[in-house]
Short mmCIF file of C-alpha atoms in Angstrom, two decimals:
data_model
loop_
_atom_site.label_atom_id
_atom_site.label_comp_id
_atom_site.label_asym_id
_atom_site.label_seq_id
_atom_site.Cartn_x
_atom_site.Cartn_y
_atom_site.Cartn_z
CA MET Z 1 8.87 36.77 -18.54
CA LYS Z 2 11.63 35.51 -15.97
CA VAL Z 3 11.07 31.72 -14.21
CA LEU Z 4 12.88 31.37 -10.65
CA VAL Z 5 13.27 27.48 -10.38
CA PRO Z 6 14.52 26.92 -6.64
CA VAL Z 7 16.84 23.16 -6.63
CA LYS Z 8 18.14 21.36 -3.58
CA ARG Z 9 21.06 19.51 -3.38
CA VAL Z 10 20.21 15.78 -1.74
CA VAL Z 11 21.83 12.37 -1.68
CA ASP Z 12 21.57 10.78 -4.51
CA TYR Z 13 18.15 8.63 -5.38
CA ASN Z 14 19.97 5.39 -6.15
CA VAL Z 15 22.47 5.53 -2.56
CA LYS Z 16 21.20 4.29 0.28
CA VAL Z 17 21.13 6.37 3.09
CA ARG Z 18 22.54 5.42 6.53
CA VAL Z 19 21.77 6.92 9.92
CA LYS Z 20 24.86 8.18 12.05
CA ALA Z 21 25.95 5.93 14.86
CA ASP Z 22 24.79 8.47 17.35
CA ASN Z 23 21.73 8.55 16.01
CA THR Z 24 21.77 12.34 15.14
CA GLY Z 25 21.18 12.45 11.65
CA VAL Z 26 21.95 11.02 8.22
CA ASP Z 27 25.49 10.26 7.07
CA ILE Z 28 26.57 12.08 3.96
CA ALA Z 29 30.01 11.94 4.53
CA ASN Z 30 31.76 10.44 1.13
CA VAL Z 31 28.23 10.14 -0.17
CA LYS Z 32 27.03 11.06 -3.81
CA MET Z 33 25.04 14.08 -3.94
CA SER Z 34 22.74 15.65 -6.95
CA MET Z 35 19.91 17.51 -7.78
CA ASN Z 36 16.60 16.70 -6.09
CA PRO Z 37 14.48 14.68 -9.35
CA PHE Z 38 11.13 16.83 -8.43
CA ASP Z 39 13.64 19.94 -9.04
CA GLU Z 40 15.28 18.86 -11.99
CA ILE Z 41 11.85 18.08 -13.77
CA ALA Z 42 10.91 21.69 -12.58
CA VAL Z 43 14.17 23.40 -14.44
CA GLU Z 44 13.05 20.86 -17.70
CA GLU Z 45 9.40 22.69 -17.42
CA ALA Z 46 10.84 26.39 -17.04
CA VAL Z 47 13.27 25.50 -19.99
CA ARG Z 48 10.97 24.00 -22.02
CA LEU Z 49 8.66 27.22 -21.62
CA LYS Z 50 11.70 29.30 -22.61
CA GLU Z 51 11.76 27.20 -25.87
CA LYS Z 52 8.40 27.94 -26.72
CA GLY Z 53 8.90 31.25 -26.49
CA VAL Z 54 6.86 32.15 -23.20
CA ALA Z 55 9.55 32.59 -20.88
CA THR Z 56 12.52 34.80 -21.35
CA GLU Z 57 14.90 33.85 -18.60
CA VAL Z 58 15.33 31.06 -16.69
CA ILE Z 59 16.73 31.46 -12.85
CA ALA Z 60 17.92 28.48 -10.86
CA VAL Z 61 18.38 29.44 -7.24
CA SER Z 62 19.83 27.20 -4.57
CA CYS Z 63 20.23 27.74 -0.48
CA GLY Z 64 23.05 25.92 1.09
CA VAL Z 65 26.68 24.88 1.33
CA SER Z 66 29.16 25.76 -1.09
CA GLN Z 67 28.78 22.51 -2.94
CA CYS Z 68 25.37 23.52 -4.50
CA GLN Z 69 27.47 25.44 -6.94
CA GLU Z 70 27.27 22.21 -8.47
CA THR Z 71 23.90 21.57 -8.43
CA LEU Z 72 23.11 24.60 -9.73
CA ARG Z 73 25.48 24.49 -13.15
CA THR Z 74 23.83 21.14 -13.41
CA ALA Z 75 20.80 22.86 -13.78
CA MET Z 76 22.44 25.56 -16.13
CA ALA Z 77 23.69 22.96 -18.12
CA ILE Z 78 19.81 21.51 -18.65
CA GLY Z 79 19.09 25.13 -19.74
CA ALA Z 80 18.95 27.61 -17.26
CA ASP Z 81 20.13 30.97 -18.39
CA ARG Z 82 22.07 32.04 -14.80
CA ALA Z 83 22.10 30.90 -11.17
CA ILE Z 84 22.03 32.25 -7.57
CA LEU Z 85 23.25 30.31 -4.60
CA ILE Z 86 22.05 31.90 -1.02
CA GLU Z 87 25.33 30.51 0.99
CA THR Z 88 24.91 29.38 4.12
CA THR Z 89 26.01 26.21 6.81
CA GLU Z 90 22.93 26.59 8.89
CA GLU Z 91 20.45 23.56 8.81
CA LEU Z 92 17.54 24.91 6.25
CA GLN Z 93 14.42 23.93 7.23
CA PRO Z 94 11.38 24.95 4.65
CA LEU Z 95 10.21 27.93 6.30
CA ALA Z 96 13.46 29.58 6.48
CA VAL Z 97 14.03 28.47 2.64
CA ALA Z 98 10.82 30.02 1.73
CA LYS Z 99 11.54 33.43 3.51
CA LEU Z 100 15.00 33.31 1.55
CA LEU Z 101 12.91 32.55 -1.75
CA LYS Z 102 10.50 35.38 -1.20
CA ALA Z 103 13.28 37.93 -0.89
CA LEU Z 104 14.45 36.91 -4.37
CA VAL Z 105 10.94 36.66 -5.59
CA ASP Z 106 10.64 40.32 -4.77
CA LYS Z 107 14.29 41.38 -6.13
CA GLU Z 108 13.82 39.29 -9.46
CA GLN Z 109 10.03 39.68 -10.23
CA PRO Z 110 9.66 36.59 -12.05
CA GLY Z 111 6.01 35.82 -13.95
CA LEU Z 112 6.54 31.99 -12.87
CA VAL Z 113 8.35 30.27 -10.01
CA ILE Z 114 8.30 26.19 -10.38
CA LEU Z 115 9.57 24.11 -7.74
CA GLY Z 116 9.67 20.51 -6.88
CA LYS Z 117 6.90 19.40 -5.03
CA GLN Z 118 8.81 17.70 -2.06
CA ALA Z 119 12.45 17.20 -1.75
CA ILE Z 120 13.71 13.23 -1.43
CA ASP Z 121 15.49 13.73 2.00
CA ASP Z 122 12.93 15.19 4.08
CA ASP Z 123 9.82 14.73 2.20
CA CYS Z 124 8.22 17.76 3.64
CA ASN Z 125 6.18 19.08 0.58
CA GLN Z 126 6.29 22.44 2.52
CA THR Z 127 8.22 25.11 0.55
CA GLY Z 128 6.23 25.63 -2.29
CA GLN Z 129 3.05 26.26 -0.67
CA MET Z 130 4.51 28.38 2.43
CA LEU Z 131 6.19 30.45 -0.53
CA ALA Z 132 2.98 31.45 -2.01
CA ALA Z 133 1.41 32.24 1.38
CA LEU Z 134 4.59 34.89 2.04
CA CYS Z 135 4.23 36.16 -1.22
CA ASP Z 136 0.25 36.44 -1.57
CA LEU Z 137 0.14 34.66 -4.89
CA PRO Z 138 -1.78 31.81 -6.38
CA GLN Z 139 -0.54 28.23 -6.40
CA ALA Z 140 -0.66 25.39 -8.27
CA THR Z 141 0.25 21.88 -6.51
CA PHE Z 142 1.44 18.73 -7.66
CA ALA Z 143 1.17 19.53 -11.49
CA SER Z 144 1.38 17.17 -14.13
CA LYS Z 145 0.75 19.92 -16.74
CA VAL Z 146 1.63 23.65 -17.58
CA GLU Z 147 0.43 25.40 -20.22
CA VAL Z 148 0.90 29.47 -20.45
CA ILE Z 149 -1.88 30.87 -22.05
CA ASP Z 150 -3.15 34.71 -22.68
CA GLY Z 151 -1.12 35.70 -19.29
CA LYS Z 152 -2.61 32.81 -17.14
CA ALA Z 153 -1.33 29.50 -16.38
CA GLN Z 154 -3.52 26.85 -17.02
CA VAL Z 155 -2.29 23.80 -14.41
CA THR Z 156 -3.39 20.13 -14.40
CA ARG Z 157 -2.71 19.10 -10.86
CA GLU Z 158 -2.93 15.23 -9.63
CA VAL Z 159 -5.56 15.23 -6.73
CA ASP Z 160 -6.86 11.96 -4.92
CA GLY Z 161 -10.18 11.79 -7.31
CA GLY Z 162 -7.73 12.03 -10.28
CA LEU Z 163 -6.94 15.18 -12.36
CA GLU Z 164 -7.76 18.76 -11.61
CA THR Z 165 -7.19 21.75 -14.20
CA ILE Z 166 -6.90 25.46 -12.91
CA SER Z 167 -6.03 28.63 -14.06
CA LEU Z 168 -3.62 30.75 -12.27
CA THR Z 169 -3.28 34.59 -12.79
CA LEU Z 170 0.29 35.39 -13.05
CA PRO Z 171 2.79 35.76 -11.21
CA ALA Z 172 2.19 32.22 -9.73
CA ILE Z 173 4.03 29.19 -7.66
CA VAL Z 174 3.82 26.00 -9.28
CA THR Z 175 5.21 22.47 -7.81
CA ALA Z 176 6.13 19.82 -10.07
CA ASP Z 177 5.12 16.31 -9.74
CA LEU Z 178 6.68 13.45 -11.30
CA ARG Z 179 4.50 12.98 -14.52
CA LEU Z 180 5.07 16.77 -15.98
CA ASN Z 181 7.68 15.73 -18.13
CA GLU Z 182 11.08 13.78 -18.35
CA PRO Z 183 14.36 15.70 -18.17
CA ARG Z 184 16.54 15.76 -20.90
CA TYR Z 185 20.09 14.20 -20.61
CA VAL Z 186 22.95 16.76 -20.22
CA THR Z 187 25.48 16.56 -22.94
CA LEU Z 188 29.26 17.40 -22.35
CA PRO Z 189 29.02 20.46 -24.53
CA ASN Z 190 25.59 21.90 -22.43
CA ILE Z 191 27.99 20.96 -19.02
CA MET Z 192 31.32 23.02 -20.68
CA LYS Z 193 28.95 26.26 -21.71
CA ALA Z 194 27.52 26.11 -17.70
CA LYS Z 195 30.87 26.50 -16.38
CA LYS Z 196 30.71 30.14 -18.57
CA LYS Z 197 27.29 31.36 -17.31
CA GLN Z 198 26.44 33.75 -14.70
CA LEU Z 199 26.04 32.44 -11.10
CA ASP Z 200 25.92 35.34 -8.14
CA THR Z 201 26.54 34.25 -4.30
CA LEU Z 202 24.37 35.73 -1.79
CA LYS Z 203 24.34 35.53 2.01
CA PRO Z 204 20.85 35.01 4.10
CA GLU Z 205 22.04 38.87 6.00
CA ASP Z 206 21.98 40.08 2.42
CA LEU Z 207 18.27 39.29 1.86
CA GLY Z 208 17.88 40.16 5.47
CA VAL Z 209 16.16 37.24 6.32
CA ASN Z 210 17.06 34.90 9.47
CA VAL Z 211 17.34 31.24 8.97
CA SER Z 212 18.05 30.24 12.40
CA PRO Z 213 16.49 26.92 12.80
CA ARG Z 214 12.82 26.70 14.67
CA ILE Z 215 12.49 22.53 15.10
CA LYS Z 216 15.05 20.41 16.09
CA THR Z 217 15.66 16.87 15.35
CA LEU Z 218 16.11 15.35 18.91
CA LYS Z 219 16.88 11.61 17.02
CA VAL Z 220 17.26 9.99 14.17
CA ASN Z 221 16.64 5.77 13.86
CA GLU Z 222 16.53 3.65 10.89
CA PRO Z 223 13.09 1.72 10.56
CA PRO Z 224 12.27 -1.33 12.16
CA LYS Z 225 13.30 -4.31 9.88
CA ARG Z 226 9.83 -6.07 8.78
CA SER Z 227 9.11 -9.69 9.96
CA ALA Z 228 9.12 -12.20 7.42
CA GLY Z 229 5.22 -13.14 6.48
CA ILE Z 230 3.89 -16.15 7.02
CA LYS Z 231 1.31 -18.63 5.41
CA VAL Z 232 -1.72 -19.85 6.31
CA PRO Z 233 -3.91 -22.64 5.44
CA ASP Z 234 -7.43 -21.12 4.83
CA VAL Z 235 -9.19 -18.10 5.48
CA ALA Z 236 -10.74 -18.82 8.93
CA THR Z 237 -7.40 -19.18 10.02
CA LEU Z 238 -6.21 -15.58 8.55
CA VAL Z 239 -9.52 -14.06 10.01
CA ALA Z 240 -8.52 -15.18 13.08
CA LYS Z 241 -4.67 -14.12 13.01
CA LEU Z 242 -6.12 -10.72 12.18
CA LYS Z 243 -8.41 -10.66 15.00
CA THR Z 244 -6.24 -11.74 17.69
CA GLU Z 245 -2.29 -11.16 16.50
CA ALA Z 246 -2.78 -8.17 14.51
CA LYS Z 247 -5.95 -6.79 16.10
CA VAL Z 248 -7.12 -5.19 12.73
CA ILE Z 249 -10.70 -6.25 12.65
#
């Protein structure tokens, strides 16, 4: 069984992002970039499935600029067998990414697609769901545990009321939540081995997909700075302020 794992190159989660002076977007010049943390969890889960003998091949895929090859090499250092880069300089939005992945799913025929539940740059949380709809495949979002038994995926997912366990007929789409696993430390020997692994490059045109943006960002602003809190002498004053100033009661 093949497992396809989409990964995204994002600004490293330790970096404080800054808005450009002209408010057209986020400044990523000379900023450390890395793999989206939720996608790293997805790669780790796919590799664990291979180590258990459930999966036979793990394929990492990324969509974006040529520098995404670094992210794919990281995925292969974790344990992915090969990688595919769909190279484009266009601004990719969730639907365009889902269409690209759908074309790859049709081509590679994976038994399972595992991807992060969302990316930490746009927080859209849409690509996995859109991919499942386009491919007409069962989906399990926000997975905290994945087991493949007798050709079915048993997925425990995090919901508002606690945990929900569902059974999916393969092939299926799973999106990884934070508590699914803890990704392994990437060792230097594995980084060196990853440099020799197969990395194919495609263009959106090769897959017959139009990735032109459908949504235009008009303006990006930093959130307003929070004002300092104040102390009140008693409950009566607190209630009065909540009524008259905050107007929340």
